JSON list of C-alpha atoms in Angstrom, two decimals:
[
{"chain": "A", "resi": 104, "resn": "MET", "atom": "CA", "xyz": [46.40, -0.23, 39.75]},
{"chain": "A", "resi": 105, "resn": "ASP", "atom": "CA", "xyz": [48.66, -2.26, 37.50]},
{"chain": "A", "resi": 106, "resn": "ILE", "atom": "CA", "xyz": [45.77, -4.21, 36.01]},
{"chain": "A", "resi": 107, "resn": "TRP", "atom": "CA", "xyz": [44.01, -0.96, 35.01]},
{"chain": "A", "resi": 108, "resn": "LEU", "atom": "CA", "xyz": [47.19, 0.27, 33.37]},
{"chain": "A", "resi": 109, "resn": "THR", "atom": "CA", "xyz": [47.41, -2.96, 31.35]},
{"chain": "A", "resi": 110, "resn": "VAL", "atom": "CA", "xyz": [43.75, -2.85, 30.31]},
{"chain": "A", "resi": 111, "resn": "ILE", "atom": "CA", "xyz": [43.79, 0.80, 29.27]},
{"chain": "A", "resi": 112, "resn": "LEU", "atom": "CA", "xyz": [47.10, 0.43, 27.45]},
{"chain": "A", "resi": 113, "resn": "THR", "atom": "CA", "xyz": [45.81, -2.60, 25.51]},
{"chain": "A", "resi": 114, "resn": "ILE", "atom": "CA", "xyz": [42.65, -0.75, 24.48]},
{"chain": "A", "resi": 115, "resn": "HIS", "atom": "CA", "xyz": [44.74, 2.29, 23.56]},
{"chain": "A", "resi": 116, "resn": "VAL", "atom": "CA", "xyz": [47.01, 0.31, 21.24]},
{"chain": "A", "resi": 117, "resn": "LEU", "atom": "CA", "xyz": [44.09, -1.52, 19.59]},
{"chain": "A", "resi": 118, "resn": "VAL", "atom": "CA", "xyz": [42.23, 1.76, 18.99]},
{"chain": "A", "resi": 119, "resn": "ALA", "atom": "CA", "xyz": [45.38, 3.34, 17.53]},
{"chain": "A", "resi": 120, "resn": "LEU", "atom": "CA", "xyz": [45.86, 0.46, 15.11]},
{"chain": "A", "resi": 121, "resn": "SER", "atom": "CA", "xyz": [42.17, 0.61, 14.14]},
{"chain": "A", "resi": 122, "resn": "ILE", "atom": "CA", "xyz": [42.41, 4.33, 13.43]},
{"chain": "A", "resi": 123, "resn": "ILE", "atom": "CA", "xyz": [45.44, 3.76, 11.22]},
{"chain": "A", "resi": 124, "resn": "PHE", "atom": "CA", "xyz": [43.59, 1.03, 9.33]},
{"chain": "A", "resi": 125, "resn": "LEU", "atom": "CA", "xyz": [40.44, 3.13, 8.82]},
{"chain": "A", "resi": 126, "resn": "VAL", "atom": "CA", "xyz": [42.35, 6.21, 7.70]},
{"chain": "A", "resi": 127, "resn": "LEU", "atom": "CA", "xyz": [44.17, 4.16, 5.10]},
{"chain": "A", "resi": 128, "resn": "LEU", "atom": "CA", "xyz": [40.84, 2.78, 3.82]},
{"chain": "A", "resi": 129, "resn": "GLN", "atom": "CA", "xyz": [39.27, 6.19, 3.29]},
{"chain": "A", "resi": 130, "resn": "HIS", "atom": "CA", "xyz": [39.38, 7.99, -0.01]},
{"chain": "A", "resi": 131, "resn": "GLY", "atom": "CA", "xyz": [41.10, 11.31, -0.30]},
{"chain": "A", "resi": 132, "resn": "LYS", "atom": "CA", "xyz": [39.51, 14.52, -1.60]},
{"chain": "A", "resi": 133, "resn": "GLY", "atom": "CA", "xyz": [40.75, 13.81, -5.10]},
{"chain": "A", "resi": 134, "resn": "ALA", "atom": "CA", "xyz": [39.02, 10.41, -5.29]},
{"chain": "A", "resi": 135, "resn": "ASP", "atom": "CA", "xyz": [35.65, 12.02, -6.04]},
{"chain": "A", "resi": 136, "resn": "MET", "atom": "CA", "xyz": [36.95, 13.31, -9.35]},
{"chain": "A", "resi": 137, "resn": "GLY", "atom": "CA", "xyz": [37.79, 9.76, -10.47]},
{"chain": "A", "resi": 138, "resn": "ALA", "atom": "CA", "xyz": [34.26, 8.60, -9.61]},
{"chain": "A", "resi": 139, "resn": "ALA", "atom": "CA", "xyz": [32.83, 11.16, -12.02]},
{"chain": "A", "resi": 140, "resn": "PHE", "atom": "CA", "xyz": [34.58, 9.44, -14.94]},
{"chain": "A", "resi": 141, "resn": "GLY", "atom": "CA", "xyz": [33.22, 6.00, -14.24]},
{"chain": "A", "resi": 142, "resn": "SER", "atom": "CA", "xyz": [35.32, 4.38, -11.58]},
{"chain": "A", "resi": 143, "resn": "GLY", "atom": "CA", "xyz": [32.00, 3.19, -10.16]},
{"chain": "A", "resi": 144, "resn": "SER", "atom": "CA", "xyz": [31.95, 3.38, -6.37]},
{"chain": "A", "resi": 145, "resn": "SER", "atom": "CA", "xyz": [28.16, 3.14, -6.45]},
{"chain": "A", "resi": 146, "resn": "GLY", "atom": "CA", "xyz": [28.43, -0.65, -6.68]},
{"chain": "A", "resi": 147, "resn": "SER", "atom": "CA", "xyz": [30.36, -0.90, -3.42]},
{"chain": "A", "resi": 148, "resn": "LEU", "atom": "CA", "xyz": [29.06, -2.47, -0.22]},
{"chain": "A", "resi": 149, "resn": "PHE", "atom": "CA", "xyz": [27.86, 0.77, 1.39]},
{"chain": "A", "resi": 150, "resn": "GLY", "atom": "CA", "xyz": [26.65, 2.54, -1.74]},
{"chain": "A", "resi": 151, "resn": "ALA", "atom": "CA", "xyz": [28.02, 5.72, -3.33]},
{"chain": "A", "resi": 152, "resn": "SER", "atom": "CA", "xyz": [28.23, 7.85, -0.19]},
{"chain": "A", "resi": 153, "resn": "GLY", "atom": "CA", "xyz": [27.58, 5.24, 2.49]},
{"chain": "A", "resi": 154, "resn": "SER", "atom": "CA", "xyz": [31.16, 4.11, 2.83]},
{"chain": "A", "resi": 155, "resn": "ALA", "atom": "CA", "xyz": [32.42, 7.64, 3.37]},
{"chain": "A", "resi": 156, "resn": "ASN", "atom": "CA", "xyz": [29.87, 8.30, 6.10]},
{"chain": "A", "resi": 157, "resn": "PHE", "atom": "CA", "xyz": [30.44, 4.93, 7.79]},
{"chain": "A", "resi": 158, "resn": "LEU", "atom": "CA", "xyz": [34.24, 5.17, 7.69]},
{"chain": "A", "resi": 159, "resn": "SER", "atom": "CA", "xyz": [34.32, 8.80, 8.81]},
{"chain": "A", "resi": 160, "resn": "ARG", "atom": "CA", "xyz": [31.88, 8.20, 11.68]},
{"chain": "A", "resi": 161, "resn": "THR", "atom": "CA", "xyz": [33.77, 5.12, 12.82]},
{"chain": "A", "resi": 162, "resn": "THR", "atom": "CA", "xyz": [37.06, 7.02, 12.63]},
{"chain": "A", "resi": 163, "resn": "ALA", "atom": "CA", "xyz": [35.58, 9.88, 14.67]},
{"chain": "A", "resi": 164, "resn": "ALA", "atom": "CA", "xyz": [34.28, 7.45, 17.32]},
{"chain": "A", "resi": 165, "resn": "LEU", "atom": "CA", "xyz": [37.66, 5.72, 17.52]},
{"chain": "A", "resi": 166, "resn": "ALA", "atom": "CA", "xyz": [39.41, 9.10, 17.76]},
{"chain": "A", "resi": 167, "resn": "ALA", "atom": "CA", "xyz": [37.19, 10.02, 20.72]},
{"chain": "A", "resi": 168, "resn": "LEU", "atom": "CA", "xyz": [37.96, 6.65, 22.34]},
{"chain": "A", "resi": 169, "resn": "PHE", "atom": "CA", "xyz": [41.68, 7.21, 21.70]},
{"chain": "A", "resi": 170, "resn": "PHE", "atom": "CA", "xyz": [41.42, 10.60, 23.42]},
{"chain": "A", "resi": 171, "resn": "LEU", "atom": "CA", "xyz": [39.66, 9.03, 26.44]},
{"chain": "A", "resi": 172, "resn": "THR", "atom": "CA", "xyz": [42.22, 6.24, 26.76]},
{"chain": "A", "resi": 173, "resn": "SER", "atom": "CA", "xyz": [44.99, 8.85, 26.58]},
{"chain": "A", "resi": 174, "resn": "LEU", "atom": "CA", "xyz": [43.38, 10.71, 29.49]},
{"chain": "A", "resi": 175, "resn": "GLY", "atom": "CA", "xyz": [42.95, 7.44, 31.37]},
{"chain": "A", "resi": 176, "resn": "LEU", "atom": "CA", "xyz": [46.61, 6.53, 30.92]},
{"chain": "A", "resi": 177, "resn": "ALA", "atom": "CA", "xyz": [47.66, 9.98, 32.12]},
{"chain": "A", "resi": 178, "resn": "TYR", "atom": "CA", "xyz": [45.46, 9.63, 35.21]},
{"chain": "A", "resi": 179, "resn": "VAL", "atom": "CA", "xyz": [46.74, 6.14, 36.07]},
{"chain": "A", "resi": 180, "resn": "ALA", "atom": "CA", "xyz": [50.36, 7.19, 35.56]},
{"chain": "A", "resi": 181, "resn": "THR", "atom": "CA", "xyz": [50.09, 10.22, 37.86]},
{"chain": "A", "resi": 182, "resn": "HIS", "atom": "CA", "xyz": [48.09, 8.51, 40.63]},
{"chain": "A", "resi": 183, "resn": "LYS", "atom": "CA", "xyz": [50.31, 5.52, 41.33]},
{"chain": "A", "resi": 184, "resn": "PRO", "atom": "CA", "xyz": [50.79, 4.72, 45.02]},
{"chain": "A", "resi": 185, "resn": "GLN", "atom": "CA", "xyz": [53.96, 6.27, 46.35]},
{"chain": "A", "resi": 186, "resn": "THR", "atom": "CA", "xyz": [56.56, 3.83, 47.58]},
{"chain": "A", "resi": 187, "resn": "GLY", "atom": "CA", "xyz": [58.96, 5.73, 49.77]},
{"chain": "A", "resi": 188, "resn": "GLY", "atom": "CA", "xyz": [61.88, 4.69, 51.89]},
{"chain": "A", "resi": 189, "resn": "SER", "atom": "CA", "xyz": [64.73, 2.38, 51.26]},
{"chain": "A", "resi": 190, "resn": "VAL", "atom": "CA", "xyz": [64.86, -1.08, 49.80]},
{"chain": "A", "resi": 191, "resn": "MET", "atom": "CA", "xyz": [65.60, -2.53, 53.23]},
{"chain": "A", "resi": 192, "resn": "GLN", "atom": "CA", "xyz": [62.65, -0.83, 54.93]},
{"chain": "A", "resi": 193, "resn": "GLY", "atom": "CA", "xyz": [60.44, -3.91, 55.01]},
{"chain": "A", "resi": 194, "resn": "VAL", "atom": "CA", "xyz": [63.17, -6.33, 56.10]},
{"chain": "A", "resi": 195, "resn": "THR", "atom": "CA", "xyz": [63.06, -7.47, 59.72]},
{"chain": "A", "resi": 196, "resn": "ALA", "atom": "CA", "xyz": [66.15, -8.29, 61.74]},
{"chain": "A", "resi": 197, "resn": "PRO", "atom": "CA", "xyz": [66.85, -11.98, 62.32]},
{"chain": "A", "resi": 198, "resn": "PRO", "atom": "CA", "xyz": [66.38, -13.20, 65.92]},
{"chain": "A", "resi": 199, "resn": "ALA", "atom": "CA", "xyz": [69.43, -12.90, 68.16]},
{"chain": "A", "resi": 200, "resn": "ALA", "atom": "CA", "xyz": [71.43, -16.10, 68.19]},
{"chain": "A", "resi": 201, "resn": "THR", "atom": "CA", "xyz": [71.97, -17.66, 71.63]},
{"chain": "A", "resi": 202, "resn": "SER", "atom": "CA", "xyz": [75.39, -18.98, 72.56]},
{"chain": "A", "resi": 203, "resn": "LYS", "atom": "CA", "xyz": [74.25, -22.56, 73.14]},
{"chain": "A", "resi": 204, "resn": "SER", "atom": "CA", "xyz": [70.91, -24.19, 73.35]},
{"chain": "A", "resi": 205, "resn": "ALA", "atom": "CA", "xyz": [69.83, -26.28, 76.36]},
{"chain": "A", "resi": 206, "resn": "GLU", "atom": "CA", "xyz": [70.69, -29.48, 74.52]},
{"chain": "A", "resi": 207, "resn": "GLU", "atom": "CA", "xyz": [74.32, -28.51, 73.96]},
{"chain": "A", "resi": 208, "resn": "VAL", "atom": "CA", "xyz": [75.16, -27.61, 77.58]},
{"chain": "A", "resi": 209, "resn": "PRO", "atom": "CA", "xyz": [76.63, -30.65, 79.37]},
{"chain": "A", "resi": 210, "resn": "LYS", "atom": "CA", "xyz": [74.77, -31.96, 82.41]},
{"chain": "A", "resi": 211, "resn": "PRO", "atom": "CA", "xyz": [76.54, -32.01, 85.77]},
{"chain": "A", "resi": 212, "resn": "ALA", "atom": "CA", "xyz": [76.68, -35.84, 85.72]},
{"chain": "A", "resi": 213, "resn": "ASP", "atom": "CA", "xyz": [78.55, -35.75, 82.39]},
{"chain": "A", "resi": 214, "resn": "VAL", "atom": "CA", "xyz": [81.30, -33.44, 83.66]},
{"chain": "A", "resi": 215, "resn": "PRO", "atom": "CA", "xyz": [84.39, -35.45, 84.57]},
{"chain": "A", "resi": 216, "resn": "LYS", "atom": "CA", "xyz": [85.33, -35.36, 88.23]},
{"chain": "A", "resi": 217, "resn": "PRO", "atom": "CA", "xyz": [88.78, -34.14, 89.23]},
{"chain": "A", "resi": 218, "resn": "ALA", "atom": "CA", "xyz": [91.30, -36.76, 90.27]},
{"chain": "A", "resi": 219, "resn": "ASP", "atom": "CA", "xyz": [91.39, -37.73, 93.93]},
{"chain": "A", "resi": 220, "resn": "VAL", "atom": "CA", "xyz": [94.36, -35.86, 95.34]},
{"chain": "A", "resi": 221, "resn": "SER", "atom": "CA", "xyz": [94.31, -37.56, 98.75]},
{"chain": "A", "resi": 222, "resn": "ASN", "atom": "CA", "xyz": [95.67, -40.79, 97.24]},
{"chain": "A", "resi": 223, "resn": "PRO", "atom": "CA", "xyz": [97.89, -40.13, 94.23]},
{"chain": "A", "resi": 224, "resn": "ALA", "atom": "CA", "xyz": [98.21, -42.73, 91.53]},
{"chain": "A", "resi": 225, "resn": "GLY", "atom": "CA", "xyz": [100.79, -45.39, 92.21]},
{"chain": "A", "resi": 226, "resn": "ALA", "atom": "CA", "xyz": [100.94, -44.72, 95.97]},
{"chain": "A", "resi": 227, "resn": "PRO", "atom": "CA", "xyz": [100.49, -47.62, 98.35]},
{"chain": "A", "resi": 228, "resn": "PRO", "atom": "CA", "xyz": [97.06, -47.96, 99.93]},
{"chain": "A", "resi": 229, "resn": "GLY", "atom": "CA", "xyz": [97.62, -46.37, 103.33]},
{"chain": "A", "resi": 230, "resn": "SER", "atom": "CA", "xyz": [99.83, -43.42, 102.31]},
{"chain": "A", "resi": 231, "resn": "LYS", "atom": "CA", "xyz": [98.85, -39.78, 102.26]},
{"chain": "A", "resi": 232, "resn": "ALA", "atom": "CA", "xyz": [99.42, -37.10, 99.67]},
{"chain": "A", "resi": 233, "resn": "GLY", "atom": "CA", "xyz": [102.45, -35.43, 101.25]},
{"chain": "A", "resi": 234, "resn": "ASP", "atom": "CA", "xyz": [104.34, -38.63, 102.11]},
{"chain": "A", "resi": 235, "resn": "VAL", "atom": "CA", "xyz": [107.64, -39.24, 100.43]},
{"chain": "A", "resi": 236, "resn": "PRO", "atom": "CA", "xyz": [108.25, -42.85, 99.43]},
{"chain": "A", "resi": 237, "resn": "LYS", "atom": "CA", "xyz": [111.11, -44.63, 101.21]}
]
């Protein structure tokens, strides 16, 4: 829909500028009086009355095109797709984070073994845990 809006708006602006240009080129009602005293519009490109007919017909065609582009812009502006909801409507939640992955959990072989309590450190080789040294 946005491309149609751009195309119609561009045509609309160009037609508007063309209408302004053609209206400024046309002679007013009082210009015919000056032609009667020898201003000589008969030597122009379109002849004595040809330029008035050509400019007025072109202006009328551009005015009709301007009217159609105005209707087209009104239609495109009122029939835009509705976007409802919040800004966060399309956002998905991130996946739940696990506490540790399988690579981070230590293997049973890597876990240090508890000290042997049956033979405490520094005790002679035949003694037991509850023996008091002499």
